[in-house]
XYZ file of N, CA, C and O in Angstrom:
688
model
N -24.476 53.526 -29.562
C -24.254 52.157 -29.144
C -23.315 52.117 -27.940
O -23.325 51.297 -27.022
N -22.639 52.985 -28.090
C -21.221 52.808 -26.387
C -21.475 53.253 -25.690
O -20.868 53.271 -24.619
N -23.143 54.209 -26.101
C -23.783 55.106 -24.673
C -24.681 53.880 -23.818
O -24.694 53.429 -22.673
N -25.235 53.701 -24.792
C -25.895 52.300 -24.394
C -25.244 50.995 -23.656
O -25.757 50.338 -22.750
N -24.151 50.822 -24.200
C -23.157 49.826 -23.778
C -22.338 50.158 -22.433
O -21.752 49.301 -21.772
N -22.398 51.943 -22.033
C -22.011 52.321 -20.709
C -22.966 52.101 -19.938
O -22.553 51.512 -18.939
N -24.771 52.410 -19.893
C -25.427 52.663 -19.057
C -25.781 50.972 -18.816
O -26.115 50.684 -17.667
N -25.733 49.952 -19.733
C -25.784 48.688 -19.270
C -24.917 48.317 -18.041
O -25.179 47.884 -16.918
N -23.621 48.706 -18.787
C -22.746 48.142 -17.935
C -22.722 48.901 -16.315
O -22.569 48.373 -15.213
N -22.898 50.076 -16.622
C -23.113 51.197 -15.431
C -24.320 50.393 -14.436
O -24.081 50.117 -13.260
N -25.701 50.057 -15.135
C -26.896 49.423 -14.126
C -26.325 47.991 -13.422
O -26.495 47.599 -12.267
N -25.463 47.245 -14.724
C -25.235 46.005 -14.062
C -24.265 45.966 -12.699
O -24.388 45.176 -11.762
N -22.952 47.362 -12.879
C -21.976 46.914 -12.147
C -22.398 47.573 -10.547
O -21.830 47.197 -9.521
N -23.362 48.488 -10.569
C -23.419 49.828 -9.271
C -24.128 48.439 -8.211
O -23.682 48.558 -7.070
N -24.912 47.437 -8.322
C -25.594 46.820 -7.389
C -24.292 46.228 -6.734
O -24.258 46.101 -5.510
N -23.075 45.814 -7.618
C -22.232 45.061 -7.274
C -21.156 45.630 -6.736
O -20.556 45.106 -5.797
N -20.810 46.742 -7.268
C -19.521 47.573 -7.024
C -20.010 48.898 -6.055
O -21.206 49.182 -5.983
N -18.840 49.778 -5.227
C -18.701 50.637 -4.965
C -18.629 52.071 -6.274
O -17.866 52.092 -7.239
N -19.715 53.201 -5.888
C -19.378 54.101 -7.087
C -18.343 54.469 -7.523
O -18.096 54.817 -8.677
N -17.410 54.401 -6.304
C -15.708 55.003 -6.916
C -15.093 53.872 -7.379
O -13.952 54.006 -7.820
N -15.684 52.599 -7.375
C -14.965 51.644 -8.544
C -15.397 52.072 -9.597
O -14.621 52.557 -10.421
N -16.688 51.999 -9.815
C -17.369 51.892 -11.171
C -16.674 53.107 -11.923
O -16.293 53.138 -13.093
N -16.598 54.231 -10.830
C -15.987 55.556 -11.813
C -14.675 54.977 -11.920
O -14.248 55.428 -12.983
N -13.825 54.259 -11.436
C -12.483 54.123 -11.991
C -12.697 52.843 -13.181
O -11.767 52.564 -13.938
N -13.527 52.386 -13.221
C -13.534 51.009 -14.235
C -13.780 52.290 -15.762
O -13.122 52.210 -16.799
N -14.634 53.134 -15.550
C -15.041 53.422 -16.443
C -13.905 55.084 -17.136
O -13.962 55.824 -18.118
N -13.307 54.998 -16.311
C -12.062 56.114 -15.955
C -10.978 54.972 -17.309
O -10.555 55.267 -18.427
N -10.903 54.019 -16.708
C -9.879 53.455 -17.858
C -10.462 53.072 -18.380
O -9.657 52.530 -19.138
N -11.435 52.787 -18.764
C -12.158 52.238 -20.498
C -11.739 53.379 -21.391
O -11.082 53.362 -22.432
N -12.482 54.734 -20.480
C -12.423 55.812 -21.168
C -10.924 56.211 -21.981
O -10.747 56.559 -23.148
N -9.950 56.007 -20.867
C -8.662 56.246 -21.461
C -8.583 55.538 -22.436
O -8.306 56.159 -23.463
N -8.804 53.743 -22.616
C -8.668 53.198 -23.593
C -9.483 53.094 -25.013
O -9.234 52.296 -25.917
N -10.128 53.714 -25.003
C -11.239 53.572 -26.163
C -10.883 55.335 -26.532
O -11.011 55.608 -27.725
N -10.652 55.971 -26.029
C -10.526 57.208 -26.351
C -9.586 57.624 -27.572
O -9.960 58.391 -28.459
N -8.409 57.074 -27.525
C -7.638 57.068 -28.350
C -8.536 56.606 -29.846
O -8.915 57.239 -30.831
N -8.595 55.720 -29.578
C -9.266 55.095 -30.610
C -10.259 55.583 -31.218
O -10.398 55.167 -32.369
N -11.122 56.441 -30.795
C -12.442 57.308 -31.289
C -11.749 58.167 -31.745
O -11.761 58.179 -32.975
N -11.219 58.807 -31.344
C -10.031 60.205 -31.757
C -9.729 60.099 -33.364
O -10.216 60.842 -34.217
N -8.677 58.846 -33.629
C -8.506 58.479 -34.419
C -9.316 58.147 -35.583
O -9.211 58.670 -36.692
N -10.158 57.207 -35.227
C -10.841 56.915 -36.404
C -11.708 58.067 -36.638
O -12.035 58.212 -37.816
N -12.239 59.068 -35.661
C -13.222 60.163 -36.044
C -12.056 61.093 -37.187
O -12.533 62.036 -37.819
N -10.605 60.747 -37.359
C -9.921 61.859 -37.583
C -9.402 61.298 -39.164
O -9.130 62.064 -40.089
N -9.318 59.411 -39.256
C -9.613 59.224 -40.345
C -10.687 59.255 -41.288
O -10.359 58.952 -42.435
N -11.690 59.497 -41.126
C -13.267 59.541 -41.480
C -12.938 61.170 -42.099
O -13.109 61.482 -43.277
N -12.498 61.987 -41.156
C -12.703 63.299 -41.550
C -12.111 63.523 -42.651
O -12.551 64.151 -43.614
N -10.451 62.688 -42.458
C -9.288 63.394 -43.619
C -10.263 62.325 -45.029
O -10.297 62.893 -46.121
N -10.767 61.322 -44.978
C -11.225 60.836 -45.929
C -12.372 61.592 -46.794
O -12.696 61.434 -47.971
N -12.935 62.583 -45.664
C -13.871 63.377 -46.493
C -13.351 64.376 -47.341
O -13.722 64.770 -48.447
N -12.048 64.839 -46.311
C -11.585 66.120 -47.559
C -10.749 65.316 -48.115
O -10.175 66.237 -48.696
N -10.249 64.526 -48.405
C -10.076 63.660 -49.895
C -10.605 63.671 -51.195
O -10.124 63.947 -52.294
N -12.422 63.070 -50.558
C -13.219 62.876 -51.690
C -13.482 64.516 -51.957
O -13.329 64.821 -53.139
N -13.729 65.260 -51.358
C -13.805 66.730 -51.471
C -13.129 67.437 -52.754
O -13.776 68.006 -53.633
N -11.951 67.331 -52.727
C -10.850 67.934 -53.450
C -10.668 67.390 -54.403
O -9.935 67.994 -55.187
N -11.218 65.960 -54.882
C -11.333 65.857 -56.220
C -10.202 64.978 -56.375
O -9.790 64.843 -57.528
N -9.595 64.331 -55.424
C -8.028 63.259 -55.518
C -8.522 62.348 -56.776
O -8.001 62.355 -57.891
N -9.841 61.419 -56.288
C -10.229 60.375 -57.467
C -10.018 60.859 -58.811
O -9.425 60.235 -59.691
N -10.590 62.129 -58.933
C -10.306 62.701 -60.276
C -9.099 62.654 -60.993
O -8.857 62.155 -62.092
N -8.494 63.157 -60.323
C -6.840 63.317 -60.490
C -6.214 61.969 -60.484
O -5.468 61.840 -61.454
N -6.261 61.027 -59.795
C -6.365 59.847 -59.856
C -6.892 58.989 -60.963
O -6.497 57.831 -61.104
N -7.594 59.425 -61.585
C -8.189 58.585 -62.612
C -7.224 59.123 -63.963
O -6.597 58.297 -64.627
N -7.194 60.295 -64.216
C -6.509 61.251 -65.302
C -4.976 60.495 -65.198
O -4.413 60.216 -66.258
N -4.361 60.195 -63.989
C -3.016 59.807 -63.996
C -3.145 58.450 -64.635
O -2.469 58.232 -65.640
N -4.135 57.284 -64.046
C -4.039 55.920 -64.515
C -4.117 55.920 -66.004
O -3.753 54.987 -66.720
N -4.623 57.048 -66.405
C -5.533 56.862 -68.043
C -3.907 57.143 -68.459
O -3.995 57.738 -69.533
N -2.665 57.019 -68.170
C -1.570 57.656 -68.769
C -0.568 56.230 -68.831
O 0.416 55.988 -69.531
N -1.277 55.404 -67.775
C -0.178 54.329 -67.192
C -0.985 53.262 -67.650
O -2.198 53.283 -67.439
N -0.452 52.348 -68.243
C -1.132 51.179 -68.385
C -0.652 50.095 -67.339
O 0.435 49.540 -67.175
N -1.951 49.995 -66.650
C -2.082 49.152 -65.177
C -3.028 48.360 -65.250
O -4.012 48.650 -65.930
N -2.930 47.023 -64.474
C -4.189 46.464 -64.472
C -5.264 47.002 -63.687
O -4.991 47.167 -62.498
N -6.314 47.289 -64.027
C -7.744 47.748 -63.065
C -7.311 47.425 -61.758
O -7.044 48.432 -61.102
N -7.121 46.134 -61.041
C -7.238 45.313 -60.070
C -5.984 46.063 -59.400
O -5.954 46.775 -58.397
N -4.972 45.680 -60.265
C -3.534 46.466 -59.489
C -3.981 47.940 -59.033
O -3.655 48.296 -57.901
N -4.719 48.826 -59.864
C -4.817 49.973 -59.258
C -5.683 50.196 -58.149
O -5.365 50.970 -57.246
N -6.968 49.443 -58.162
C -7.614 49.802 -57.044
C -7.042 48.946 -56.058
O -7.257 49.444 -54.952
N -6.464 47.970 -55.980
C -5.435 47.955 -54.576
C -4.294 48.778 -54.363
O -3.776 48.712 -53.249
N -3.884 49.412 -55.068
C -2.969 50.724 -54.830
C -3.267 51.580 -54.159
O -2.852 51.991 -53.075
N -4.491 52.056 -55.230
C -5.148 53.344 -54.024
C -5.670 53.253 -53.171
O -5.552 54.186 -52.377
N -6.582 52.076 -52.781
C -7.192 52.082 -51.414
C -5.655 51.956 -50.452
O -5.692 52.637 -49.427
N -4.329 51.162 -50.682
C -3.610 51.106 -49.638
C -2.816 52.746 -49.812
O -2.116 53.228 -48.921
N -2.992 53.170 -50.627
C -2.198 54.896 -50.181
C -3.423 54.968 -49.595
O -3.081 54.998 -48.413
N -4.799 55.024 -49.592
C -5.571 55.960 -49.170
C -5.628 55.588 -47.364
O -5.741 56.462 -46.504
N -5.533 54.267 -47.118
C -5.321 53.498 -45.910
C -4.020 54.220 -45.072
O -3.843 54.800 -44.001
N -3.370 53.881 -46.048
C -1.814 55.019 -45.198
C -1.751 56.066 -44.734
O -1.216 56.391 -43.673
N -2.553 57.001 -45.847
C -2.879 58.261 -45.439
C -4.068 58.518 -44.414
O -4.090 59.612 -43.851
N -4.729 57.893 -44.228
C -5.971 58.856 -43.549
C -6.554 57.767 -42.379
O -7.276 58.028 -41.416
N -5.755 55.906 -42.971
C -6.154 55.167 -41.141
C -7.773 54.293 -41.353
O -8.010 53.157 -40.941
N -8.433 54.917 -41.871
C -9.838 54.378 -42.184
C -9.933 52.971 -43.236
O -9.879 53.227 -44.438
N -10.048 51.739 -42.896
C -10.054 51.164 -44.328
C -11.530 51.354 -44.675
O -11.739 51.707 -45.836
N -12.611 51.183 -43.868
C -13.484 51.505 -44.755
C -13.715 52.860 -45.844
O -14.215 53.012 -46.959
N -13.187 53.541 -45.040
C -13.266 55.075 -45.787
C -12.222 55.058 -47.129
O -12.587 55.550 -48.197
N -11.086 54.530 -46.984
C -10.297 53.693 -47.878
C -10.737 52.808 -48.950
O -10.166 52.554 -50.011
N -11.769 52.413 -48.527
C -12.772 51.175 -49.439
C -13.316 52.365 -49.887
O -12.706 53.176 -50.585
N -14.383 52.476 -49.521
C -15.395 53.461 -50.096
C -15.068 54.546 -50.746
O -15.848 55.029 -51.568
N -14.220 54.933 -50.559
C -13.565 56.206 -51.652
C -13.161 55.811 -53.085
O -13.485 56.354 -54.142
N -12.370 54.728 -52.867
C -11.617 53.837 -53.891
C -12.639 53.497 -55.040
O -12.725 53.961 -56.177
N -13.402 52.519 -54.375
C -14.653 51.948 -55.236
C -15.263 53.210 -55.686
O -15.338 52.930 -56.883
N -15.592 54.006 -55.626
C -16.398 55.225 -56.251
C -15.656 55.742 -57.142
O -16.129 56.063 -58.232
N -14.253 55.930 -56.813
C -13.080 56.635 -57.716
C -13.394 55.265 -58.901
O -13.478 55.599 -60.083
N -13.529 54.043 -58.616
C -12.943 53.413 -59.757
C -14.414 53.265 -60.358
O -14.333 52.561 -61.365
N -15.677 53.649 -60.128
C -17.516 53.447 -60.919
C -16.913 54.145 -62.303
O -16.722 53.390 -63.256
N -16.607 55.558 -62.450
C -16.380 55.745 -64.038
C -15.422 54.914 -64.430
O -15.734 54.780 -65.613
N -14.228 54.092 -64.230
C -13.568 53.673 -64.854
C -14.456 52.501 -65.572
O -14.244 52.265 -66.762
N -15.802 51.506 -64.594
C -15.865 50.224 -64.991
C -16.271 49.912 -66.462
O -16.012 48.845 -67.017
N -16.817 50.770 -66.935
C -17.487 50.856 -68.725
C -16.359 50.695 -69.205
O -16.371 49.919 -70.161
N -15.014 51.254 -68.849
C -14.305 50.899 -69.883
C -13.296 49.522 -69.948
O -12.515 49.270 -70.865
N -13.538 48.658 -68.661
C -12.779 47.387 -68.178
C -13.638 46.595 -68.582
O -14.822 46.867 -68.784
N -12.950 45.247 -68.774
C -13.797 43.996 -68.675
C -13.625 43.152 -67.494
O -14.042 41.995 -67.558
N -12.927 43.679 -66.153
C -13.014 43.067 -65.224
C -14.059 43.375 -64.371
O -14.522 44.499 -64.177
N -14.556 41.912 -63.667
C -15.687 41.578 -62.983
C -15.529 43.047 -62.096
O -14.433 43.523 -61.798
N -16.837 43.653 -61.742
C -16.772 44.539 -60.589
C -16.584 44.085 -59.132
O -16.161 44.916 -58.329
N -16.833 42.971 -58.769
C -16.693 42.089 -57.714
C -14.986 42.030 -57.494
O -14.323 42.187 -56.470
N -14.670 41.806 -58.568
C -13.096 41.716 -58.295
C -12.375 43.222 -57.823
O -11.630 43.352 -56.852
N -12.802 44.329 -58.778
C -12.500 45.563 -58.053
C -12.584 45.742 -56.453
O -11.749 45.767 -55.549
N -13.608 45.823 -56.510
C -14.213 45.652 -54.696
C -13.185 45.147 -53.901
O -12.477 45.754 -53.097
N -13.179 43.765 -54.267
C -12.345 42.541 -53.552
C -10.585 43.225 -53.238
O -9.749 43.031 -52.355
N -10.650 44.221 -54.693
C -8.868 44.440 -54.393
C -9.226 45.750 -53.522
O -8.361 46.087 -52.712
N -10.169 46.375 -53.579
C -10.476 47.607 -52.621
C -9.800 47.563 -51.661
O -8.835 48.078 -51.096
N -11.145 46.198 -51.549
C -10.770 45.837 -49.553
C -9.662 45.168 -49.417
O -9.333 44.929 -48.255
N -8.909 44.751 -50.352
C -7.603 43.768 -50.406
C -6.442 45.267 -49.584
O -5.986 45.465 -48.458
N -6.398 45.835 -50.608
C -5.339 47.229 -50.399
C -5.649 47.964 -49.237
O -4.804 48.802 -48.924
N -6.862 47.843 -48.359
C -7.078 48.820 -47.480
C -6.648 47.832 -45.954
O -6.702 48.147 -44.766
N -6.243 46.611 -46.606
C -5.343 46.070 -45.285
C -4.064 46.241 -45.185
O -3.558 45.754 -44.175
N -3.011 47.066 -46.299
C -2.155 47.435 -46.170
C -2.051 48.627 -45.749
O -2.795 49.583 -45.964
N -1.017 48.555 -45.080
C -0.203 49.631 -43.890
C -1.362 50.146 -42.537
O -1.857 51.251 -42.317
N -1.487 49.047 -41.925
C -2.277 49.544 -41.130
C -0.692 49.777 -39.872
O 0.306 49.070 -39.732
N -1.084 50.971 -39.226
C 0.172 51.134 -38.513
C -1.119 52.507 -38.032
O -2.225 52.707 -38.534
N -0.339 53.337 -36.769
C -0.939 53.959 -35.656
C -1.809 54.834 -36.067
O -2.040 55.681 -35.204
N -2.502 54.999 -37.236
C -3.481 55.943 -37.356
C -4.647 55.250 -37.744
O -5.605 55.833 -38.252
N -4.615 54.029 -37.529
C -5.996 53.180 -37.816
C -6.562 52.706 -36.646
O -5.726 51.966 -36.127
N -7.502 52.758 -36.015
C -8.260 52.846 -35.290
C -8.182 51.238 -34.864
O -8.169 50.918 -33.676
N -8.131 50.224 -35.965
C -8.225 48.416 -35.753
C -6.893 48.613 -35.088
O -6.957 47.760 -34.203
N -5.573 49.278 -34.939
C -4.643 49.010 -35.190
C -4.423 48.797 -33.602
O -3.916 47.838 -33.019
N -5.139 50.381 -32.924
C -5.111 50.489 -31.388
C -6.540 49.797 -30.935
O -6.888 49.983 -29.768
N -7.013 49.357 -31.418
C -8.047 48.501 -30.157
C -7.214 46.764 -30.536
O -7.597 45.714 -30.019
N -6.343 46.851 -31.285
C -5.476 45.474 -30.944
C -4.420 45.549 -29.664
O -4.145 44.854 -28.686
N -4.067 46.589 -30.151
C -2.636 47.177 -28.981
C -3.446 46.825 -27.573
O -3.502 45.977 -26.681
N -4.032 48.080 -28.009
C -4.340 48.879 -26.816
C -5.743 47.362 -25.293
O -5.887 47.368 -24.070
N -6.201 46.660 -26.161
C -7.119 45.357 -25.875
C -6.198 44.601 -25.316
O -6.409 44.411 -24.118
N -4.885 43.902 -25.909
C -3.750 43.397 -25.713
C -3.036 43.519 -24.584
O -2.775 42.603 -23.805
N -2.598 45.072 -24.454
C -1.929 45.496 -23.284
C -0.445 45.285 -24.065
O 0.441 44.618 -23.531
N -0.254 45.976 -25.491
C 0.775 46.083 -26.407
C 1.061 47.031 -26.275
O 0.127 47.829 -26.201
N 2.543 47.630 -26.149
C 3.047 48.761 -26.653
C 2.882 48.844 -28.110
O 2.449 47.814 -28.626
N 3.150 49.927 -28.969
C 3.124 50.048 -30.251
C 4.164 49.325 -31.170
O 3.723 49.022 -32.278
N 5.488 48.989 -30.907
C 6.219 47.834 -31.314
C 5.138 46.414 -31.658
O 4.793 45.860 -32.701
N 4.817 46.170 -30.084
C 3.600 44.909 -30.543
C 2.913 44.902 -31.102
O 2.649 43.842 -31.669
N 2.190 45.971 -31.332
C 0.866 46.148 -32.221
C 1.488 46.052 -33.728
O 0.945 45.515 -34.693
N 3.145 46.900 -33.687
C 3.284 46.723 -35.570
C 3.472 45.074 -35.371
O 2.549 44.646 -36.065
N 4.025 44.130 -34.915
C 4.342 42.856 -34.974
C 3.188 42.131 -35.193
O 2.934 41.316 -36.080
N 2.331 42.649 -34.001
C 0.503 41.485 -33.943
C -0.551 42.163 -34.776
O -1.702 41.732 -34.839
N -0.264 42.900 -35.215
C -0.836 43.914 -36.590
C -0.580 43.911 -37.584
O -0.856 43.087 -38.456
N 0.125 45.041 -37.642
C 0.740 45.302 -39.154
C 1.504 44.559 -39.863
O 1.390 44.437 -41.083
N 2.182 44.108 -39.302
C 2.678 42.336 -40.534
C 1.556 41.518 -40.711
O 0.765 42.061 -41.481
N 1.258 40.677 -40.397
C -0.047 40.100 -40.715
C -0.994 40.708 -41.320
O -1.769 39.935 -41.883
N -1.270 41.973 -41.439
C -2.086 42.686 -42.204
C -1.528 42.847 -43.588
O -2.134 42.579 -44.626
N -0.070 43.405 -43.471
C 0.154 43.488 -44.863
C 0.212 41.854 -45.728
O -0.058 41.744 -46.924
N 0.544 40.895 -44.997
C 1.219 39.538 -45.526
C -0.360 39.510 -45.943
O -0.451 39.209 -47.133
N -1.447 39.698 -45.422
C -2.816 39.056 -45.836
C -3.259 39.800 -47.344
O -3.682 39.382 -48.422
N -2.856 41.339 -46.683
C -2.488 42.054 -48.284
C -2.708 41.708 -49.476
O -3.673 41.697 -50.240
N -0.878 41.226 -49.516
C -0.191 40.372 -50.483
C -0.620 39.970 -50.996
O -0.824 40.368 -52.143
N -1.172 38.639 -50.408
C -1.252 37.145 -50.755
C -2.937 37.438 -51.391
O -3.152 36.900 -52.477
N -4.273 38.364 -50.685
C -5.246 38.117 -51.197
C -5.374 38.870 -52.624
O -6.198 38.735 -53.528
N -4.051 39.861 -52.460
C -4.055 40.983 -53.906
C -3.905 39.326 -55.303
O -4.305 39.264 -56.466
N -2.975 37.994 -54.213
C -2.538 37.505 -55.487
C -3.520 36.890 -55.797
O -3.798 36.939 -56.995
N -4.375 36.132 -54.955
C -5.709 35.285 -55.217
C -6.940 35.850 -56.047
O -7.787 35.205 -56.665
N -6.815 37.232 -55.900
C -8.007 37.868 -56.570
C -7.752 37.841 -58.238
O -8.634 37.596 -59.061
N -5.871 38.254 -58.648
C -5.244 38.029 -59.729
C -5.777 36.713 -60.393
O -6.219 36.556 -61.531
N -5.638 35.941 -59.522
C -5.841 34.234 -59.988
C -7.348 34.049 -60.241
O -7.824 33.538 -61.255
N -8.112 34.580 -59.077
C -9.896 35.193 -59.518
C -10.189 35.118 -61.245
O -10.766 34.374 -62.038
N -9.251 36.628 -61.266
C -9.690 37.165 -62.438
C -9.294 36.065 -63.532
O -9.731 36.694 -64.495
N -8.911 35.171 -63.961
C -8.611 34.363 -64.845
C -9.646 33.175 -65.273
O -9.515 32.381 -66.204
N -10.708 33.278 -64.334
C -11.593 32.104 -64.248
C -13.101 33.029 -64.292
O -14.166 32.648 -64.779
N -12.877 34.050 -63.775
C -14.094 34.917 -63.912
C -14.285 35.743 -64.729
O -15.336 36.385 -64.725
């Protein structure tokens, strides 16, 4: 899709521009999007050797020790897993799979699991998440700005949807 999205932009701009613009327009995209591929290609990866090594497992064996609510835990782990490795989807998707054997033994809606998945995988977004620098970096933020126009608002949304889903579960 961004190969595609270069050679568009490449046909549209050459009638209009000089080639040594176009190579410098595309000189700083590159710088700016680069980071960002880096990253998220590097959370994707650490998320694979995650599921690899068997964490969910181990993860599941610990909860079976702690009495937690379902909901509380899978927003736990998706936000360690978010912290650690930057990916929320990969964060989502790990989570929710870690928590499929648990659901036989809950009576909470599976919808609500999900919901806290993706609830927890908006916490701690900070410089290894890929959303984190195409805010910055789009912006023209140093990384101070990005935790301010980011990562607070991410976690406060957190919070507050970890509490709504709580309130969910009472009606569902």
């Amino acid at each position: 899709a961004m190969l595609a999205g270069l050679l568009v932009s490449v046909a549209i701009a050459l009638p209009r521009m000089k080639l040594k613009e176009v190579e410098g327009e595309i000189n700083k995209a590159l710088t700016s999007v680069g980071t960002v591929l880096f990253i998220t290609g590097t959370g994707a990866a650490l998320g694979a050797v995650i599921q690899a090594c068997g964490v969910g497992d181990a993860l599941l064996k610990v909860v079976e020790g702690v009495n937690m609510p379902p909901i509380l835990f899978a927003w736990l782990v998706a936000a360690l897993l978010k912290v650690a490795q930057g990916s929320g989807t990969v964060a989502m998707i790990t989570t929710v799979g870690m928590m499929v054997p648990m659901m036989a033994g809950i009576t909470v809606n599976p919808v609500l699991i999900a919901l806290a998945a993706f609830s927890g995988t908006l916490m701690g977004a900070h410089v290894n998440d890929s959303a984190f620098w195409i805010t910055a970096k789009m912006s023209n933020m140093n990384t101070a700005g990005g935790f301010r126009a980011y990562t607070i608002p991410c976690a406060i949304n957190a919070v507050v949807s970890l509490v709504l889903i709580f309130i969910a579960s009472l009606f569902i």
